[in-house]
mmCIF file of C-alpha atoms in Angstrom:
data_model
loop_
_atom_site.group_PDB
_atom_site.id
_atom_site.type_symbol
_atom_site.label_atom_id
_atom_site.label_comp_id
_atom_site.label_asym_id
_atom_site.label_seq_id
_atom_site.Cartn_x
_atom_site.Cartn_y
_atom_site.Cartn_z
ATOM 1 C CA TYR A 1 32.779 70.054 7.611
ATOM 2 C CA ASP A 2 32.690 66.283 8.031
ATOM 3 C CA LEU A 3 35.825 65.770 5.923
ATOM 4 C CA GLY A 4 37.686 68.308 8.040
ATOM 5 C CA GLU A 5 36.639 66.462 11.204
ATOM 6 C CA ILE A 6 37.810 63.158 9.702
ATOM 7 C CA ALA A 7 41.196 64.739 8.909
ATOM 8 C CA LYS A 8 41.505 65.937 12.533
ATOM 9 C CA LEU A 9 40.626 62.466 13.794
ATOM 10 C CA GLN A 10 43.220 60.852 11.500
ATOM 11 C CA LYS A 11 45.979 63.219 12.620
ATOM 12 C CA SER A 12 45.140 62.632 16.266
ATOM 13 C CA SER A 13 45.126 58.861 15.806
ATOM 14 C CA LEU A 14 48.441 58.829 13.943
ATOM 15 C CA PHE A 15 50.072 60.990 16.594
ATOM 16 C CA THR A 16 48.819 58.649 19.343
ATOM 17 C CA VAL A 17 50.079 55.565 17.491
ATOM 18 C CA ALA A 18 53.496 57.203 17.031
ATOM 19 C CA ILE A 19 53.796 58.073 20.736
ATOM 20 C CA VAL A 20 52.700 54.618 21.899
ATOM 21 C CA ALA A 21 55.029 52.895 19.430
ATOM 22 C CA PHE A 22 57.938 55.024 20.628
ATOM 23 C CA MET A 23 57.166 54.238 24.274
ATOM 24 C CA HIS A 24 56.932 50.526 23.509
ATOM 25 C CA PHE A 25 60.108 50.215 21.453
ATOM 26 C CA LYS A 26 62.224 52.627 23.487
ATOM 27 C CA PHE A 27 61.128 51.721 27.035
ATOM 28 C CA GLY A 28 59.333 48.383 26.589
ATOM 29 C CA TYR A 29 55.969 49.554 27.965
ATOM 30 C CA ILE A 30 53.134 47.093 27.383
ATOM 31 C CA GLN A 31 50.193 48.805 29.156
ATOM 32 C CA PRO A 32 49.887 51.714 26.698
ATOM 33 C CA LEU A 33 49.589 49.187 23.883
ATOM 34 C CA ILE A 34 46.734 47.414 25.631
ATOM 35 C CA LEU A 35 44.941 50.664 26.452
ATOM 36 C CA GLN A 36 45.383 52.057 22.958
ATOM 37 C CA SER A 37 43.910 48.913 21.460
ATOM 38 C CA LEU A 38 40.690 49.393 23.470
ATOM 39 C CA LEU A 39 40.227 53.167 23.777
ATOM 40 C CA PRO A 40 39.984 53.939 20.035
ATOM 41 C CA LEU A 41 36.979 51.643 19.773
ATOM 42 C CA LEU A 42 35.222 53.528 22.557
ATOM 43 C CA ASN A 43 36.201 56.902 21.082
ATOM 44 C CA LEU A 44 35.008 55.798 17.657
ATOM 45 C CA TYR A 45 31.605 54.875 19.042
ATOM 46 C CA LYS A 46 31.315 58.248 20.827
ATOM 47 C CA ASN A 47 32.374 60.217 17.736
ATOM 48 C CA PRO A 48 29.497 62.172 16.139
ATOM 49 C CA LEU A 49 30.685 61.250 12.629
ATOM 50 C CA PHE A 50 30.383 57.553 13.420
ATOM 51 C CA GLN A 51 27.002 58.000 15.058
ATOM 52 C CA ILE A 52 25.595 59.940 12.111
ATOM 53 C CA HIS A 53 27.089 58.059 9.152
ATOM 54 C CA MET A 54 27.486 54.505 10.463
ATOM 55 C CA LEU A 55 24.708 54.196 13.044
ATOM 56 C CA GLY A 56 22.267 56.321 11.039
ATOM 57 C CA LYS A 57 21.317 58.653 13.892
ATOM 58 C CA PRO A 58 19.775 61.988 12.870
ATOM 59 C CA ALA A 59 22.010 65.067 13.176
ATOM 60 C CA THR A 60 19.944 66.785 15.865
ATOM 61 C CA ASP A 61 20.545 67.914 19.459
ATOM 62 C CA SER A 62 24.098 66.922 20.483
ATOM 63 C CA LEU A 63 24.869 65.642 16.960
ATOM 64 C CA LYS A 64 23.961 68.964 15.333
ATOM 65 C CA ARG A 65 26.839 70.556 13.464
ATOM 66 C CA PRO A 66 29.198 72.269 14.314
ATOM 67 C CA TRP A 67 30.213 70.026 17.168
ATOM 68 C CA VAL A 68 31.572 71.623 20.315
ATOM 69 C CA PRO A 69 34.588 69.694 21.596
ATOM 70 C CA GLU A 70 34.049 68.215 25.018
ATOM 71 C CA ASN A 71 36.118 69.888 27.732
ATOM 72 C CA PRO A 72 37.928 67.192 29.737
ATOM 73 C CA PHE A 73 38.333 69.612 32.647
ATOM 74 C CA ALA A 74 34.670 70.659 32.753
ATOM 75 C CA ALA A 75 34.012 68.855 36.039
ATOM 76 C CA LEU A 76 36.986 70.578 37.672
ATOM 77 C CA THR A 77 36.314 74.057 36.360
ATOM 78 C CA GLY A 78 32.552 73.963 36.709
ATOM 79 C CA GLY A 79 31.621 74.092 33.051
ATOM 80 C CA GLY A 80 32.726 73.603 29.501
ATOM 81 C CA GLY A 81 31.511 73.163 25.978
ATOM 82 C CA ALA A 82 28.013 74.265 25.032
ATOM 83 C CA ALA A 83 26.805 74.119 28.636
ATOM 84 C CA ALA A 84 29.352 76.757 29.670
ATOM 85 C CA ALA A 85 28.312 79.029 26.818
ATOM 86 C CA ASN A 86 24.673 78.763 27.852
ATOM 87 C CA SER A 87 25.422 79.335 31.536
ATOM 88 C CA SER A 88 27.643 82.345 30.831
ATOM 89 C CA SER A 89 24.979 83.952 28.669
ATOM 90 C CA SER A 90 22.355 83.309 31.332
ATOM 91 C CA SER A 91 24.578 84.832 34.025
ATOM 92 C CA GLU A 92 25.163 87.869 31.803
ATOM 93 C CA ALA A 93 21.404 88.212 31.362
ATOM 94 C CA ALA A 94 20.893 87.952 35.132
ATOM 95 C CA ALA A 95 23.541 90.610 35.732
ATOM 96 C CA ALA A 96 21.891 92.914 33.195
ATOM 97 C CA ALA A 97 18.494 92.412 34.829
ATOM 98 C CA ALA A 98 19.853 93.150 38.320
ATOM 99 C CA PRO A 99 19.344 96.639 39.721
ATOM 100 C CA GLU A 100 22.415 98.857 39.685
ATOM 101 C CA GLY A 101 24.660 98.219 42.674
ATOM 102 C CA GLY A 102 22.720 95.099 43.680
ATOM 103 C CA SER A 103 22.789 91.457 42.806
ATOM 104 C CA ALA A 104 20.305 89.388 40.837
ATOM 105 C CA SER A 105 19.603 87.200 43.860
ATOM 106 C CA GLY A 106 18.684 90.204 45.982
ATOM 107 C CA SER A 107 20.663 88.996 48.995
ATOM 108 C CA GLY A 108 22.362 92.345 49.515
ATOM 109 C CA LYS A 109 25.229 90.797 51.503
ATOM 110 C CA GLU A 110 27.798 92.935 49.727
ATOM 111 C CA GLU A 111 25.898 96.111 50.507
ATOM 112 C CA THR A 112 25.637 95.290 54.222
ATOM 113 C CA ARG A 113 29.377 94.518 54.354
ATOM 114 C CA LYS A 114 30.159 97.901 52.795
ATOM 115 C CA GLU A 115 27.883 99.643 55.297
ATOM 116 C CA GLU A 116 29.499 97.802 58.231
ATOM 117 C CA THR A 117 32.988 98.821 57.137
ATOM 118 C CA ARG A 118 31.845 102.441 56.815
ATOM 119 C CA LYS A 119 30.420 102.357 60.354
ATOM 120 C CA ASP A 120 33.648 100.852 61.716
ATOM 121 C CA LYS A 121 35.711 103.719 60.305
#
């Protein structure tokens, strides 16, 4: 598993270097070169492989294999990764525990709206 993750990381890094090199030589951009000299160091430190093998951290909790890729849009969509899987399973459990035709919270707002529309007709 670890060797497969290293191969993915290498492919991603090579692709990024190729894009930045193209942008620099074709258009003369300097900023991507500066950013790409700093960001890989931060990404390397955050990588679970580095934390387990180089820093000697135990492979538990968030470092437990298989690693769930972090969703960059999690803040916008309201979830992502392992947290979204846990929340979706908990919402499914809440829906299963709810009485038929009602909601798990017991607010009953939908039922009163249906009754009001029936009375209006």
